PDB file of C-alpha atoms in Angstrom:
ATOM      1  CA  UNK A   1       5.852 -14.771  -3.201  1.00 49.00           C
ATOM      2  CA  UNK A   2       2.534 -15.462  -1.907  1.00 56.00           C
ATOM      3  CA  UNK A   3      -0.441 -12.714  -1.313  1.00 57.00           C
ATOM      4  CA  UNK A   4      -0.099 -13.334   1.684  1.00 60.00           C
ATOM      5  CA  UNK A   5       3.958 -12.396   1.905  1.00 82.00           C
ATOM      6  CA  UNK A   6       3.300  -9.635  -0.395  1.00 86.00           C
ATOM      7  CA  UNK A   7       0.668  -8.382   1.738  1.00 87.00           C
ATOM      8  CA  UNK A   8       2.849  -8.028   4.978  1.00 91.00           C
ATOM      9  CA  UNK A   9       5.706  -6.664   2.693  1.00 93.00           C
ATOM     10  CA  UNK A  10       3.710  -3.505   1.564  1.00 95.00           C
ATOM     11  CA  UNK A  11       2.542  -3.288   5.096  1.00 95.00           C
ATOM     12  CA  UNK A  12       5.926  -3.210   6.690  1.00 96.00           C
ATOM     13  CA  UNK A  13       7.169  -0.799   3.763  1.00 97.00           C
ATOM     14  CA  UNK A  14       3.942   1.688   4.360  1.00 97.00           C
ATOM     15  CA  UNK A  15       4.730   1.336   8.050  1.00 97.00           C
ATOM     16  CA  UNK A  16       8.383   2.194   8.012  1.00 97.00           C
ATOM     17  CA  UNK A  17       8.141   4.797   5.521  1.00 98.00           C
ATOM     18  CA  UNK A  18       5.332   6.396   7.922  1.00 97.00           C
ATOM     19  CA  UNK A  19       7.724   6.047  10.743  1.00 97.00           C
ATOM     20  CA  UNK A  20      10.762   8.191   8.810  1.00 97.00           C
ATOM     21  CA  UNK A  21       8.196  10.615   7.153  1.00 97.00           C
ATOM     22  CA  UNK A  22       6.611  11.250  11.063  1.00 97.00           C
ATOM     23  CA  UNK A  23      10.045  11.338  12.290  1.00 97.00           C
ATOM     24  CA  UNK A  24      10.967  13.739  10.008  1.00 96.00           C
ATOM     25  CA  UNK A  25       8.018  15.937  10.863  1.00 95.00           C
ATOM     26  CA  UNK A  26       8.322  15.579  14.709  1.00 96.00           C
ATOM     27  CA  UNK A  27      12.072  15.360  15.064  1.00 96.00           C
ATOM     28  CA  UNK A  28      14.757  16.149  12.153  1.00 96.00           C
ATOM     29  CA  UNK A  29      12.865  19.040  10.326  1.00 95.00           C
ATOM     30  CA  UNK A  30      12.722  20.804  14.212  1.00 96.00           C
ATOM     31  CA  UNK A  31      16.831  19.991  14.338  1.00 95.00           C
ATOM     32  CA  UNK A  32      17.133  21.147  10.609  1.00 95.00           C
ATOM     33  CA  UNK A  33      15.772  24.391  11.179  1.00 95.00           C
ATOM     34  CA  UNK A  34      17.555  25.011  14.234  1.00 95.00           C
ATOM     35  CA  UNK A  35      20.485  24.391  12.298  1.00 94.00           C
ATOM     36  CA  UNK A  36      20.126  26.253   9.821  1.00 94.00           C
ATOM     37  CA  UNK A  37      19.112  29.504  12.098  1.00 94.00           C
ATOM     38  CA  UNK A  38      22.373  29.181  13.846  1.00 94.00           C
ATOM     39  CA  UNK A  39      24.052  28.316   9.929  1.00 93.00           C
ATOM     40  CA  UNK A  40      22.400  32.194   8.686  1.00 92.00           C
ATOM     41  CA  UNK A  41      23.440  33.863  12.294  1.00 92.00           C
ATOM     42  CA  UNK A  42      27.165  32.460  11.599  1.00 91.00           C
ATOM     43  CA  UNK A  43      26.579  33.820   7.967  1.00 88.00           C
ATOM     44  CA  UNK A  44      25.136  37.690   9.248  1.00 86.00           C
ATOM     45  CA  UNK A  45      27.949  37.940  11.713  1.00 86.00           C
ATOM     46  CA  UNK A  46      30.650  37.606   9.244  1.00 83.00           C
ATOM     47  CA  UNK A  47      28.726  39.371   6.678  1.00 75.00           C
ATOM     48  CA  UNK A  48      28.848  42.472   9.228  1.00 74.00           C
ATOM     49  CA  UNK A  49      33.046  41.872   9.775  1.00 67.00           C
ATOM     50  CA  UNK A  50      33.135  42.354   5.779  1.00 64.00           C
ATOM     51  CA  UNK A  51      33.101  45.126   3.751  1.00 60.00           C
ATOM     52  CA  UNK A  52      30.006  45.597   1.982  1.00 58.00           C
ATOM     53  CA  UNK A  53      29.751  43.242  -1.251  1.00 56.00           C
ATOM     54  CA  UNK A  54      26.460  43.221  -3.505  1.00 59.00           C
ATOM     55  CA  UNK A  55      23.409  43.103  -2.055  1.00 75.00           C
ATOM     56  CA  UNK A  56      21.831  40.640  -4.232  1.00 81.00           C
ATOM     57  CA  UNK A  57      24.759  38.312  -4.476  1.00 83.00           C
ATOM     58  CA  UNK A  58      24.627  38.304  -0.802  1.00 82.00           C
ATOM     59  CA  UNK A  59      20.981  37.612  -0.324  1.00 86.00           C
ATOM     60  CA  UNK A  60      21.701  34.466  -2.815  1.00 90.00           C
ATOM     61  CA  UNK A  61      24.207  33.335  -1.095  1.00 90.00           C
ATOM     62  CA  UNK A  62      22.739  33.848   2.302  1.00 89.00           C
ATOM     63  CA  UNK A  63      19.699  31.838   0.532  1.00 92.00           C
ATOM     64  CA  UNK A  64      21.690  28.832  -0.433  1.00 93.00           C
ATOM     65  CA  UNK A  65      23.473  28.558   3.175  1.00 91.00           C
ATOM     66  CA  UNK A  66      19.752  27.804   4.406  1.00 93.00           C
ATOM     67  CA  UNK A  67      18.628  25.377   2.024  1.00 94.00           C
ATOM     68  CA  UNK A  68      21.966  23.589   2.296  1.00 93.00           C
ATOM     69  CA  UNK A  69      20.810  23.322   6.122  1.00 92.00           C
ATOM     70  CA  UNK A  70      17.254  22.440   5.385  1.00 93.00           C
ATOM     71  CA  UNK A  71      17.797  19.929   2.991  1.00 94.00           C
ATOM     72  CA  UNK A  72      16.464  16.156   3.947  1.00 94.00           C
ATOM     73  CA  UNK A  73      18.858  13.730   3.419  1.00 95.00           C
ATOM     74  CA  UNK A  74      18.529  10.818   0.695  1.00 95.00           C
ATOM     75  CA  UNK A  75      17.275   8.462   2.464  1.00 95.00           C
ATOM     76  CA  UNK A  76      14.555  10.638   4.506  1.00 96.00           C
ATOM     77  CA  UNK A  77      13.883  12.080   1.271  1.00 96.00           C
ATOM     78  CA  UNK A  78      13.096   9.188  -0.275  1.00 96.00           C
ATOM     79  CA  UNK A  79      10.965   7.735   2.498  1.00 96.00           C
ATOM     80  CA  UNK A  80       8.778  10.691   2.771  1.00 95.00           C
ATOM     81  CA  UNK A  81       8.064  10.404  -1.446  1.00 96.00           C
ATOM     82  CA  UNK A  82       7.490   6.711  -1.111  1.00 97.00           C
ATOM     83  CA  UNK A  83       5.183   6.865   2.015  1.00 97.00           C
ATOM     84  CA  UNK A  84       2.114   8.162   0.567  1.00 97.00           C
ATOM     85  CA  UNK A  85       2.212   6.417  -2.596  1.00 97.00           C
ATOM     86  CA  UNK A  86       2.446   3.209  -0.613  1.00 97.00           C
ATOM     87  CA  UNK A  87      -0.063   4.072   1.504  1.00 97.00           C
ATOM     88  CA  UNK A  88      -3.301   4.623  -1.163  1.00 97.00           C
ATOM     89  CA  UNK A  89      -1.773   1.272  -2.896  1.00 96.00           C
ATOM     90  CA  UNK A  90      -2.071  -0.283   1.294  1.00 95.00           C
ATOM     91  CA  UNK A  91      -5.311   0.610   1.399  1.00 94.00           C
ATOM     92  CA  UNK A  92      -6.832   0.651  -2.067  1.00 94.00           C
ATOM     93  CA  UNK A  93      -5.669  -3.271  -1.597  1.00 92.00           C
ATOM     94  CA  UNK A  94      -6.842  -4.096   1.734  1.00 91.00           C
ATOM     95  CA  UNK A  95     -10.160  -2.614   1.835  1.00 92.00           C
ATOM     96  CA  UNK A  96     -11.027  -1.412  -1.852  1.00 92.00           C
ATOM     97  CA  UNK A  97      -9.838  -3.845  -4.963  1.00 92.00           C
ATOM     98  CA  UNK A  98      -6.953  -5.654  -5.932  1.00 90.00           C
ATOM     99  CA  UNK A  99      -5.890  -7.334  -9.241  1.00 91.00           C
ATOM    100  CA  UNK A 100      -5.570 -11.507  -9.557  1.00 90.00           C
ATOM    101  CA  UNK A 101      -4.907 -13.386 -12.340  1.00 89.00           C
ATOM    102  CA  UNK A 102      -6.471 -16.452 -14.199  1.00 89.00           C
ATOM    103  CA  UNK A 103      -4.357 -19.233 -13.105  1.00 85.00           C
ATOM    104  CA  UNK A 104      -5.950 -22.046 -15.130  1.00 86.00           C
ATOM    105  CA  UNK A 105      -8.787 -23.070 -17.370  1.00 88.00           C
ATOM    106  CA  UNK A 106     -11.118 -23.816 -14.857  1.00 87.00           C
ATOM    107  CA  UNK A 107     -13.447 -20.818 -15.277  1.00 87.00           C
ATOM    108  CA  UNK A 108     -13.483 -21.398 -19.104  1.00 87.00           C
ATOM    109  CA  UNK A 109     -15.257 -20.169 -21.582  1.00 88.00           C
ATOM    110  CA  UNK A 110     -15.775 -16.471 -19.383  1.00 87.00           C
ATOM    111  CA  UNK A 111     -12.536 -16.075 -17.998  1.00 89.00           C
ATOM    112  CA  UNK A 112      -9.379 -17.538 -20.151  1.00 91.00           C
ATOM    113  CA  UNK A 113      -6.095 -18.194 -18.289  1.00 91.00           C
ATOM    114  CA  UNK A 114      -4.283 -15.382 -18.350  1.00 90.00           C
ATOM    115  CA  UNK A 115      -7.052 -12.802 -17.905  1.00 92.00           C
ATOM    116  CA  UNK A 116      -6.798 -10.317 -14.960  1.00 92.00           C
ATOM    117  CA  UNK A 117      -9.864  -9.575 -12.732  1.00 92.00           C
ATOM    118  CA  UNK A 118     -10.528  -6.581  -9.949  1.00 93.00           C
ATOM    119  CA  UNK A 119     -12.099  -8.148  -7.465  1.00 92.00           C
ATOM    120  CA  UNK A 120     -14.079  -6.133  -5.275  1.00 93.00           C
ATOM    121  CA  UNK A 121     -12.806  -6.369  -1.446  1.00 89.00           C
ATOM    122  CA  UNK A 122     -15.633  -4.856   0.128  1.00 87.00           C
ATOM    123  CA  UNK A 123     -18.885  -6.400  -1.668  1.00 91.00           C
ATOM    124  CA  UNK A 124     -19.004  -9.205   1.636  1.00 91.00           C
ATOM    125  CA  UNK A 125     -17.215  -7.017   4.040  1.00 91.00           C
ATOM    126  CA  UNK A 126     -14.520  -5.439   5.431  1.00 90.00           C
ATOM    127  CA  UNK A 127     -11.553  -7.448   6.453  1.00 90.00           C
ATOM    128  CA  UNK A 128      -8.447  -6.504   8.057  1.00 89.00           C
ATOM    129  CA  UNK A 129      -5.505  -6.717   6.086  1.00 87.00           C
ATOM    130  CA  UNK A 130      -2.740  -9.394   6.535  1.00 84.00           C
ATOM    131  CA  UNK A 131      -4.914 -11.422   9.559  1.00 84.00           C
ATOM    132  CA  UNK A 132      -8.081 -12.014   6.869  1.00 83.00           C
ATOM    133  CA  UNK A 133     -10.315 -11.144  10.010  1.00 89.00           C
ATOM    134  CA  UNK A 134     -13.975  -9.425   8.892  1.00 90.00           C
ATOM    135  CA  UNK A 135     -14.296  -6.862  11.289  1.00 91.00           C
ATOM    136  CA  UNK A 136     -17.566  -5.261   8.909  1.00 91.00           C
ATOM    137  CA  UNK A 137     -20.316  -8.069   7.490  1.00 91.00           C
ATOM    138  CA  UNK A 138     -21.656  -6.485   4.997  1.00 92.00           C
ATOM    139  CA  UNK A 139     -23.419  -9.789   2.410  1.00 92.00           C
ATOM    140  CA  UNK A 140     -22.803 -13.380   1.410  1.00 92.00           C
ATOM    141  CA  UNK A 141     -21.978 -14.703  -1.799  1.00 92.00           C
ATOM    142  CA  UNK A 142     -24.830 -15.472  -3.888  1.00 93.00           C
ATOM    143  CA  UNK A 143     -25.249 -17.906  -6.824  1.00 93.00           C
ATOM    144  CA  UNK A 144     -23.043 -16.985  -9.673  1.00 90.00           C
ATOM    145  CA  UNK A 145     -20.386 -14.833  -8.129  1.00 92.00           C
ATOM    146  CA  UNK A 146     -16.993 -15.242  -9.240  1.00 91.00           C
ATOM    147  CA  UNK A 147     -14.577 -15.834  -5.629  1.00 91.00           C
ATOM    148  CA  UNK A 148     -11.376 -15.632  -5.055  1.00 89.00           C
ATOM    149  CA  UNK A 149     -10.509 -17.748  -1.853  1.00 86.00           C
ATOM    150  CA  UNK A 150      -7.201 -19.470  -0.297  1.00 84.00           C
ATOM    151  CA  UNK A 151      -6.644 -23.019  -0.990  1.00 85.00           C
ATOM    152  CA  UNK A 152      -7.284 -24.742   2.168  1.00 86.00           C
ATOM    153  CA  UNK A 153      -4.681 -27.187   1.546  1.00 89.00           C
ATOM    154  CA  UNK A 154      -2.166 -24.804   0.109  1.00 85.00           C
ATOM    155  CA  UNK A 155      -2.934 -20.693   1.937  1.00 80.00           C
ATOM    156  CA  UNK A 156      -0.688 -19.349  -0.629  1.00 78.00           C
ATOM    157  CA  UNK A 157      -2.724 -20.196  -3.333  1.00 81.00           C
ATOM    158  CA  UNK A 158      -5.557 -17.962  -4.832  1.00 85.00           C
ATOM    159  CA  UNK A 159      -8.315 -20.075  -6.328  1.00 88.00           C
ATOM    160  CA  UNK A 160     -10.691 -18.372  -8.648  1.00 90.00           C
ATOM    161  CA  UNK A 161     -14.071 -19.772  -9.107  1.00 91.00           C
ATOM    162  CA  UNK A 162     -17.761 -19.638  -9.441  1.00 91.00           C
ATOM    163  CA  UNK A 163     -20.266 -19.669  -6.472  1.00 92.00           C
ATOM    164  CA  UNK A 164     -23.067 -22.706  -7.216  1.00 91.00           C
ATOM    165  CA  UNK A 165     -24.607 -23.281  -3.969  1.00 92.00           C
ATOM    166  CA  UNK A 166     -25.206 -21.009  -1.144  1.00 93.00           C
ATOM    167  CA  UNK A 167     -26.046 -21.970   2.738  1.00 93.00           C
ATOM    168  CA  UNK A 168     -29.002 -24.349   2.323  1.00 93.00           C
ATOM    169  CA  UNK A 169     -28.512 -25.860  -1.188  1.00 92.00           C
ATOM    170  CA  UNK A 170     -28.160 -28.952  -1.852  1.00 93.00           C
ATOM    171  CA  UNK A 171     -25.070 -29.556  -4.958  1.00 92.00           C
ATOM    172  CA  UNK A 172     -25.123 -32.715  -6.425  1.00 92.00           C
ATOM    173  CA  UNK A 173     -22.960 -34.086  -9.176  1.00 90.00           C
ATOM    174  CA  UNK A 174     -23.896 -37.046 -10.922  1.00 92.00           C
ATOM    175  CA  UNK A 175     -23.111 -38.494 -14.587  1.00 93.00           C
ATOM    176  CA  UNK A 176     -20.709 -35.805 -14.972  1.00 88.00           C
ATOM    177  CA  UNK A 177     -24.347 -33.319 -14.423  1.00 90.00           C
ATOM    178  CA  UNK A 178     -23.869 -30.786 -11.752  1.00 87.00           C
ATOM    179  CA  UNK A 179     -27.328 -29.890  -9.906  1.00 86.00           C
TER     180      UNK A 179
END
């Protein structure tokens, strides 16, 4: 999968797990309770018709007919856990750091292939995630930097290399001499 498509995927998780956890807030906690105020009414009333049992046994079991009725179900359950996790890894990628890997040889001898790098998402800017679009300038490259960029011919490809000329430069290679 490309960045790109894993991008959109973590967005559309963090968004739909959002959606069940505010849901769940808004909407089926609010019905839970309810039901389970009329569940504890249904269990006083017949607690009155019977004779009187112990108190404590009572008050457990009176206990477990409400959390039966509060419970979450599975699958809101598991939204509402997943939601915030995916969330700080949403943003920490879009607008903090995110992890790439040396492809090739290329940026030999300081970075091998196979090496992982952090790249820094907010050195040049803020950018929106999944659309690219910087929304914050904050610098330009300068002479040096290690980039990580889309191939233009291939947008699913990460290329990893070294900044040698900025607006202005001139970058000339000749006799195998890069100036």
């Amino acid at each position: 999968a490309s960045p790109m498509n894993f991008a959109l995927i973590l967005f559309v998780a963090t968004v739909l797990t959002g959606a069940v956890w505010l849901a769940d807030k808004l909407v089926f906690a609010q019905r839970r309770r309810a039901a389970a105020d009329a569940a504890l009414r249904r269990f006083d009333t017949n607690a009155m018709t019977l004779p009187a049992a112990g108190g404590a046994a009572a008050q457990r079991e009176r206990e477990a007919v409400e959390q039966k009725a509060l419970s979450q179900p599975a699958w809101i359950e598991y939204s509402a856990s997943f939601f915030p996790v995916l969330l700080v890894v949403f943003l920490l990628r879009s607008f903090v750091a995110e992890p790439f890997k040396i492809p090739s040889s290329s940026m030999r001898p300081t970075l091998e292939v196979g090496d992982y790098i952090l790249v820094n998402k907010f050195a040049y800017g803020l950018r929106l995630p999944i659309i690219e679009k910087k929304f914050v300038p904050l610098a330009d490259p300068q002479r040096g930097d290690v980039v990580v960029f889309r191939y233009p011919v291939n947008p699913s490809q990460d290329f990893i290399k070294r900044t040698i000329g900025v607006p202005g430069d001139v970058v000339e290679y000749r006799d195998k001499k890069l100036t």
